[in-house]
Short mmCIF file of C-alpha atoms in Angstrom, two decimals:
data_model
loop_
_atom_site.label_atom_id
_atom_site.label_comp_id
_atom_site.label_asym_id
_atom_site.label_seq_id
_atom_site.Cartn_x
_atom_site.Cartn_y
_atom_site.Cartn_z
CA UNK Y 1 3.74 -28.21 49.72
CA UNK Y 2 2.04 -30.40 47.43
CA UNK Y 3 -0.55 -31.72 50.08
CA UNK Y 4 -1.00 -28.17 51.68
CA UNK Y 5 -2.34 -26.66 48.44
CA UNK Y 6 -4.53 -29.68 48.17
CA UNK Y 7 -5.35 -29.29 51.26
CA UNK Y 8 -6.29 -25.46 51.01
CA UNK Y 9 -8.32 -26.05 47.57
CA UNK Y 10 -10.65 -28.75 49.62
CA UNK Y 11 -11.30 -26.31 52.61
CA UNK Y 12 -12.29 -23.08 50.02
CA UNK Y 13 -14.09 -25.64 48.23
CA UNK Y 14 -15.90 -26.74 50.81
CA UNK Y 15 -16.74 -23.21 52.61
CA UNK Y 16 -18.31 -21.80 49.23
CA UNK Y 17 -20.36 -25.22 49.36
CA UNK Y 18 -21.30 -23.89 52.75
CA UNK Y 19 -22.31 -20.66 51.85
CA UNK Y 20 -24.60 -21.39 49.28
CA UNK Y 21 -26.07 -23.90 51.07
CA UNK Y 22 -26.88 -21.44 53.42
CA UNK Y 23 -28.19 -18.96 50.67
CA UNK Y 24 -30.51 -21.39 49.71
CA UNK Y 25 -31.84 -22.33 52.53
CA UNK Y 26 -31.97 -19.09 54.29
CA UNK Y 27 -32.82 -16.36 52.10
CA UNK Y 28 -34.95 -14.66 54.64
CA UNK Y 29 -32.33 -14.22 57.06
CA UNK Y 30 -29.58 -13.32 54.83
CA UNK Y 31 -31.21 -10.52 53.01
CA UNK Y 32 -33.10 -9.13 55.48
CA UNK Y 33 -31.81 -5.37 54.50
CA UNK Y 34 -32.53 -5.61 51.12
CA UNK Y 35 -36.20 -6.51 51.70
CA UNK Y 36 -36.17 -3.76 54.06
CA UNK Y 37 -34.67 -1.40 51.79
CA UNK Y 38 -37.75 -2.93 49.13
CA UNK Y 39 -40.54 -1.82 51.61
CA UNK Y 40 -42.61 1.01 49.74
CA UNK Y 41 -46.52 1.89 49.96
CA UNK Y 42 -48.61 0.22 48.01
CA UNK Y 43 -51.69 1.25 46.41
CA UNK Y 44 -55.05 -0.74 48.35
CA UNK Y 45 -58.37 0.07 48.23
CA UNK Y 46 -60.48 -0.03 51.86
CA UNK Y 47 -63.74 0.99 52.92
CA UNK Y 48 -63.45 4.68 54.88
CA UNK Y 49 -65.31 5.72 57.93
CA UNK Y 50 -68.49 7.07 55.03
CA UNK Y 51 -68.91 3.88 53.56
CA UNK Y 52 -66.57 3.99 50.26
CA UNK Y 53 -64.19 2.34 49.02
CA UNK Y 54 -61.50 4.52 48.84
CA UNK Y 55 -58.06 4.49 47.48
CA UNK Y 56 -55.24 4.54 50.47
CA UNK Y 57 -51.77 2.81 51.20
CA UNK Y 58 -50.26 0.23 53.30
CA UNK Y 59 -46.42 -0.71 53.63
CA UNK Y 60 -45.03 -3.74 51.73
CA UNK Y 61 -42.21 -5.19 50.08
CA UNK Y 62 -42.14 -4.84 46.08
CA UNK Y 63 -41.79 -8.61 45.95
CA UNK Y 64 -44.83 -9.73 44.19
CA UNK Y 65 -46.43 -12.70 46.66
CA UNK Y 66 -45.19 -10.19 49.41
CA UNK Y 67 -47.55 -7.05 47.84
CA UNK Y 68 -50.11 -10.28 47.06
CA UNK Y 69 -50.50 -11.55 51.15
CA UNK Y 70 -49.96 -8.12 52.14
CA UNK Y 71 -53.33 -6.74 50.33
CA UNK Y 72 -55.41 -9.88 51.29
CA UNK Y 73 -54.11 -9.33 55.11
CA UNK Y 74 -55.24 -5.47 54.62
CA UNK Y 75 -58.55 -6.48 53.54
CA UNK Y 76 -59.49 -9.18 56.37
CA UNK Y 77 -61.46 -7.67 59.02
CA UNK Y 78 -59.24 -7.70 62.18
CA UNK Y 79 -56.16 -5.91 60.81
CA UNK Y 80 -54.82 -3.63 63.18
CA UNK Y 81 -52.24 -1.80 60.86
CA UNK Y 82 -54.51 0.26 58.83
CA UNK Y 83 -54.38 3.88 58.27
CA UNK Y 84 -56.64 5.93 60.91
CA UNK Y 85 -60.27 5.82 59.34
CA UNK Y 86 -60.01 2.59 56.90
CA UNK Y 87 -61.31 -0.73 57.61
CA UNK Y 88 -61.25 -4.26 55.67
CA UNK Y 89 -64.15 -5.94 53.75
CA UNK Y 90 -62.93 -9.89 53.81
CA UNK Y 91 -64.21 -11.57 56.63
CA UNK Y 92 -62.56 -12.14 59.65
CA UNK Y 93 -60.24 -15.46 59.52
CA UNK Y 94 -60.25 -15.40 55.66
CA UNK Y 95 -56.81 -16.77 54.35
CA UNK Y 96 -55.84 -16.79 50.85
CA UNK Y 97 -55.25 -20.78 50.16
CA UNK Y 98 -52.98 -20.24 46.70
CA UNK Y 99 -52.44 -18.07 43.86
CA UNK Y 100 -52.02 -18.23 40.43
CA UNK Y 101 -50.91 -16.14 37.55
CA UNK Y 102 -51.62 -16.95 33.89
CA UNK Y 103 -50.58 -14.18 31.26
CA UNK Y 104 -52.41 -11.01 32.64
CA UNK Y 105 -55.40 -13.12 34.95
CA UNK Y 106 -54.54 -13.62 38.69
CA UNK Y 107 -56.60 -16.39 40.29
CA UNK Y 108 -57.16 -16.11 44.09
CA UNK Y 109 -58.15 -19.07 45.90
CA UNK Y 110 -59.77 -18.16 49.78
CA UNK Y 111 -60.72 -20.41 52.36
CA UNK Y 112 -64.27 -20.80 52.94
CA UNK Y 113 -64.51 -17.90 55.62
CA UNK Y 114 -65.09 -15.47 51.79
CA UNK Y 115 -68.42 -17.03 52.15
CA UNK Y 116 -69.56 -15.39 55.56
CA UNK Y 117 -69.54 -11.81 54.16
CA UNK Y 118 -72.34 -9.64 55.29
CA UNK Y 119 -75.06 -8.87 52.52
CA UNK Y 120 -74.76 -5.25 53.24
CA UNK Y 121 -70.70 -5.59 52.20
CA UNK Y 122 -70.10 -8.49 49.94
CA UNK Y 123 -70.33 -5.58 47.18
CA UNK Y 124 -67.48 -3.96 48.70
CA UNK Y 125 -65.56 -7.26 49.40
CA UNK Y 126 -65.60 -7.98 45.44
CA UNK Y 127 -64.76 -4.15 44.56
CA UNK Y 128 -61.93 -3.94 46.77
CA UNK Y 129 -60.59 -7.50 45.62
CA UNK Y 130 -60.84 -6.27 42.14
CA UNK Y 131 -59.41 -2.65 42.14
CA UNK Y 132 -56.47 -3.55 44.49
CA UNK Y 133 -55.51 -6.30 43.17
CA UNK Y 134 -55.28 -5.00 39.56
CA UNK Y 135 -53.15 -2.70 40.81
CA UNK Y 136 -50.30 -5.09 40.97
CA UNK Y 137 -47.78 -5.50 38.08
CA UNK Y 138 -48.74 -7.72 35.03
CA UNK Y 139 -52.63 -7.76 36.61
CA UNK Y 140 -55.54 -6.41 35.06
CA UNK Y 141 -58.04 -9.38 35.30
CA UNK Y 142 -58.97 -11.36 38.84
CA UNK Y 143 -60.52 -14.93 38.92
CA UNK Y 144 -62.26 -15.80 42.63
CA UNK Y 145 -62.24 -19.10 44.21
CA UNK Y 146 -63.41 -20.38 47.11
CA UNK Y 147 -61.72 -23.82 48.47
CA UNK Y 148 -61.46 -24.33 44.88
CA UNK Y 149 -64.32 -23.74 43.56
CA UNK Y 150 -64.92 -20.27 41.21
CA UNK Y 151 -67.24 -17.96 42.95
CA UNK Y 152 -69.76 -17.25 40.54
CA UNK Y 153 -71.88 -15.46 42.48
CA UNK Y 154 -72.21 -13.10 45.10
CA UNK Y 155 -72.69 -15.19 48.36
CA UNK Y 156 -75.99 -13.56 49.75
CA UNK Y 157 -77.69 -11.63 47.41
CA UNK Y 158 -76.79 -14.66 44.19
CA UNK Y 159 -76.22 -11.77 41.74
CA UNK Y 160 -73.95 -13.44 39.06
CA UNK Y 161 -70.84 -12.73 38.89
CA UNK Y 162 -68.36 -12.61 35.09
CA UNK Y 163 -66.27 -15.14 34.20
CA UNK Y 164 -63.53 -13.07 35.38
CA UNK Y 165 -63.63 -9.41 36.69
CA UNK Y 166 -61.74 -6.41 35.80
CA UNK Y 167 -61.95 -2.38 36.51
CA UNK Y 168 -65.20 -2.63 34.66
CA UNK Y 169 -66.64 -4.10 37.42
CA UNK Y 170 -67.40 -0.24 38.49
CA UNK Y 171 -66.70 0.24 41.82
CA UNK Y 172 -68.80 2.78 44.64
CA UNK Y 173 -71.92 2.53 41.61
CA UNK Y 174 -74.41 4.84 40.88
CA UNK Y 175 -76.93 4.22 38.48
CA UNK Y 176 -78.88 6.87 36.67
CA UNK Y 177 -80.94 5.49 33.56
CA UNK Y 178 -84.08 5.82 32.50
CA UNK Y 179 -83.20 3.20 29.54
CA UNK Y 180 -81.08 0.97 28.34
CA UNK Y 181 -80.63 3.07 24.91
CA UNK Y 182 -76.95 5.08 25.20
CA UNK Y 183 -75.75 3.39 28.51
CA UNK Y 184 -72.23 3.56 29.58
CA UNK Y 185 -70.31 4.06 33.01
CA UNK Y 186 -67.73 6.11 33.68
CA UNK Y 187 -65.70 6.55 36.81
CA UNK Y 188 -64.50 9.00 38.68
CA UNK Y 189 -61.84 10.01 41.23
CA UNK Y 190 -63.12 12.33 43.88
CA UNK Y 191 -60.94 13.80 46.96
CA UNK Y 192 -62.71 12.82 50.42
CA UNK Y 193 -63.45 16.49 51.72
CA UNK Y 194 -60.08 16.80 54.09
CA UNK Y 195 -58.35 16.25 50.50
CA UNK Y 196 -56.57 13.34 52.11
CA UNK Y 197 -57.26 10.47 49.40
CA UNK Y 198 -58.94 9.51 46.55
CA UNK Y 199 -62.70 7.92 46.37
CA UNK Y 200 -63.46 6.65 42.96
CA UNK Y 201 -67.28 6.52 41.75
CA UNK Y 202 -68.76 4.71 38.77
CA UNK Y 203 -71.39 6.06 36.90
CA UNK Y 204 -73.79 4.17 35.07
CA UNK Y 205 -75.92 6.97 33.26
CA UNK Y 206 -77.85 7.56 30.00
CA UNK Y 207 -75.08 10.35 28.56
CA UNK Y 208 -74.41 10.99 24.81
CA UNK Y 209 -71.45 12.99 25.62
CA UNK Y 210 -67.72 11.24 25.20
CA UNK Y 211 -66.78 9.29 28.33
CA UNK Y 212 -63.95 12.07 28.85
CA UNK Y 213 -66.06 14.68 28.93
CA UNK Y 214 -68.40 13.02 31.26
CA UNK Y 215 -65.17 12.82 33.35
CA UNK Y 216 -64.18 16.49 33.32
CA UNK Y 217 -67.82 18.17 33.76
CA UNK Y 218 -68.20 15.60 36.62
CA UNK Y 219 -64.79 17.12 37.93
CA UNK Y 220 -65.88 20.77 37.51
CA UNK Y 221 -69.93 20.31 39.06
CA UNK Y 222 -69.15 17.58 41.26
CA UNK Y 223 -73.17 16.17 39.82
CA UNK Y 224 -73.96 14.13 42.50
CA UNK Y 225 -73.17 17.17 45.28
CA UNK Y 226 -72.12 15.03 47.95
CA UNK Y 227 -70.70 16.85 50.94
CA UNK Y 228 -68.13 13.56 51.46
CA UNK Y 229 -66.59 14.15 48.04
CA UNK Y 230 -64.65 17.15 46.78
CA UNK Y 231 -62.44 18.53 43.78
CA UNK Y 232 -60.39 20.97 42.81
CA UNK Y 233 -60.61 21.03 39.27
CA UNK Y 234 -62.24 24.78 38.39
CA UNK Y 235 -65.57 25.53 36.72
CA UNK Y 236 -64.17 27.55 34.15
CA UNK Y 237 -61.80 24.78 32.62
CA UNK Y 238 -63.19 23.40 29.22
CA UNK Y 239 -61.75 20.67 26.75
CA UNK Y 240 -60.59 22.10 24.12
CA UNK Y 241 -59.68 18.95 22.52
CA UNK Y 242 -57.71 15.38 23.25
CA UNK Y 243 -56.31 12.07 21.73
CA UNK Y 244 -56.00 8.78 22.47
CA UNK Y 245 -53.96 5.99 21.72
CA UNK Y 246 -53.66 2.26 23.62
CA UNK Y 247 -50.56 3.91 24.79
CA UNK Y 248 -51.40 7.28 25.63
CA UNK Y 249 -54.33 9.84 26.37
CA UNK Y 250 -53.37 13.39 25.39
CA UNK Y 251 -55.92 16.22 26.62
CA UNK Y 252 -55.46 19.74 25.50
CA UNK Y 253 -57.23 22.33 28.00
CA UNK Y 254 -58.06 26.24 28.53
CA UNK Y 255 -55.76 28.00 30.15
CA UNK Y 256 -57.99 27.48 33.07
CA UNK Y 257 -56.52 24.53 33.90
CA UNK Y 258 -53.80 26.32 35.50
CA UNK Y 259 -54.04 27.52 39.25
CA UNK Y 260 -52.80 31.10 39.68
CA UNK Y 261 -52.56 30.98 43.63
CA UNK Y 262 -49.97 27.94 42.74
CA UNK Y 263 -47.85 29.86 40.49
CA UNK Y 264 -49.28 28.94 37.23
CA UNK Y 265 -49.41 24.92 37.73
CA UNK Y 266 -51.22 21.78 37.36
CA UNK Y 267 -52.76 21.23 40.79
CA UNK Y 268 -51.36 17.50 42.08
CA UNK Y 269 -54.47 16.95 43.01
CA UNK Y 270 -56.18 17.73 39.06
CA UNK Y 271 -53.76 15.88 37.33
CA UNK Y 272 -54.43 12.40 39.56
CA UNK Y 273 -57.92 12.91 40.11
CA UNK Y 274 -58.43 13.44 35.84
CA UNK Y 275 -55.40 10.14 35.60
CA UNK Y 276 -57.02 7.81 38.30
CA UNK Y 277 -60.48 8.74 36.34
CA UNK Y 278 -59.24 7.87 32.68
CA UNK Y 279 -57.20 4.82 33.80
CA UNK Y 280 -60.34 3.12 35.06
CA UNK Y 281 -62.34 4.10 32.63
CA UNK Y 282 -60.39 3.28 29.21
CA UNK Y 283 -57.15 1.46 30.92
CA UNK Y 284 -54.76 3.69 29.57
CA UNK Y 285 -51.79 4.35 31.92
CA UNK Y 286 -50.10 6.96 30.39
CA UNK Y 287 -51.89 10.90 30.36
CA UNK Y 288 -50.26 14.13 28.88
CA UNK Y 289 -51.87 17.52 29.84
CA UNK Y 290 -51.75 20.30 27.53
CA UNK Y 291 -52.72 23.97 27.65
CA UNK Y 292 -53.86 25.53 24.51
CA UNK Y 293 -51.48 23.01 22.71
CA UNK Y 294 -48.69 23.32 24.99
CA UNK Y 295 -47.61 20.33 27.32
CA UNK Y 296 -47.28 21.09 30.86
CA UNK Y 297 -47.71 17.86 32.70
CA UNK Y 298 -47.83 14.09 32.29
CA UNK Y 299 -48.48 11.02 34.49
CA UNK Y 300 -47.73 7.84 34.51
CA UNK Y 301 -49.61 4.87 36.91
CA UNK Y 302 -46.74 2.80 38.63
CA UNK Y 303 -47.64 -0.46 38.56
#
């Protein structure tokens, strides 16, 4: 009996040694429903059939590196699963050498294919680099390299580039100064006109007006009256007041704010059109919408 039970504690022993082994070495395999249970959409910003860069989203897992490869793949020109309409900026064959992450900066290290972007869209290659990949978690600043070496400029046109880049980059610009007295920029999220995503457009203007309130009369006049870019937030609505912390942007608004076709709500598309707007324009995540001092709404960016 003696040997037996020896026998039996070798053999269990042994088979657990087995199975983590094979853990280990083959996490792929043996998970494969939880990573397909972690598949969501993603945030990613592409270029649409106008020109913009527009906000969209593609299917990944939540798994950081996974979100990581799956936005550079998105990006390269030759992607066939992209929504109907979008296209990438990176060049064709451009493959994303390493990675790191250091507090809140991601550095991105591309093979030298970066470098064959078109004049006409190396622009768009650095805004949609910059706005999608700050989208991921922990990310707000991105570092460029190119077989190693920082990209400090744009490759054709040799404007300089920061020594990192952030939302302030601005992204779809339009400049509108007549000085350099009272600059600022601003952006803002637009609806494509079928109302089917979100185009965000930086201003770069001569204003003395709050950057919020640039935001909402933008909203309401749509100022630059392009036919490709819509909203829905009403003429009538005015500002009555708002507050903001690092944490949290408060706005209080007229009752206008409030659609009476849709029973008296916040329109979905108001309340991420004004939250896209003030997240890229003073990085605050978190936006609570009042009416005449009453909270109706709130949003919160997943990140």
């Amino acid at each position: 009996m003696i040997k037996l039970f020896t026998f039996r504690k070798i053999a269990i022993s042994t088979l657990l040694l087995l199975v983590a082994f094979l853990l280990y070495n083959y996490p792929e395999e043996l998970n494969e429903d939880v990573t397909i249970k972690d598949n969501t959409m993603i945030n990613i910003y592409l270029v649409d059939f106008n020109g913009y860069v527009a906000m969209t989203k593609v299917a990944s897992s939540l798994n950081f590196e996974d979100a990581l490869y799956t936005i550079i793949d998105s990006l390269t020109i030759g992607n066939d699963n992209l929504p109907d309409g979008f296209s990438g900026v990176l060049p064709e064959n451009t493959k994303l050498l390493s990675y790191s992450l250091d507090g809140d900066l991601l550095k991105v290290n591309f093979s030298k294919e970066l470098l064959n972007v078109s004049i006409d869209t190396e622009e768009d290659m650095i805004e949609s680099l910059v706005y999608s990949l700050t989208l991921l978690e922990n990310v707000d600043k991105v570092m460029i390299f190119v077989e190693g070496d920082k990209l400090n400029e744009l490759p054709n046109s040799h404007r300089r580039l920061d020594l990192y880049l952030d939302r302030n980059y601005g992204i779809n610009k339009i400049v509108d100064i007549s000085s350099l007295s009272s600059t600022k920029m601003v952006t803002v999220y637009y609806l494509d006109n079928s109302d089917s995503y979100y185009i965000p457009v930086s201003y770069v203007v001569n204003d003395t007006q709050d950057k919020i309130q640039i935001i909402v009369n933008s909203l309401k006049t749509n100022k630059f009256n392009s036919s490709n870019l819509s909203s829905h937030l009403d003429y009538q609505v005015e500002l009555m007041n708002y507050e903001a912390t690092e944490e949290e942007f408060l706005l209080n608004f007229n009752d206008s704010l409030l659609d009476s076709i849709y029973d008296g709500e916040l329109k979905e598309e108001v309340k991420y059109a004004l939250s896209y707007s003030i997240y890229d324009t003073f990085g605050i995540e978190s936006v609570v919408f009042e009416v005449n001092s009453n909270k109706i709404d709130e949003f919160v960016l997943a990140k």
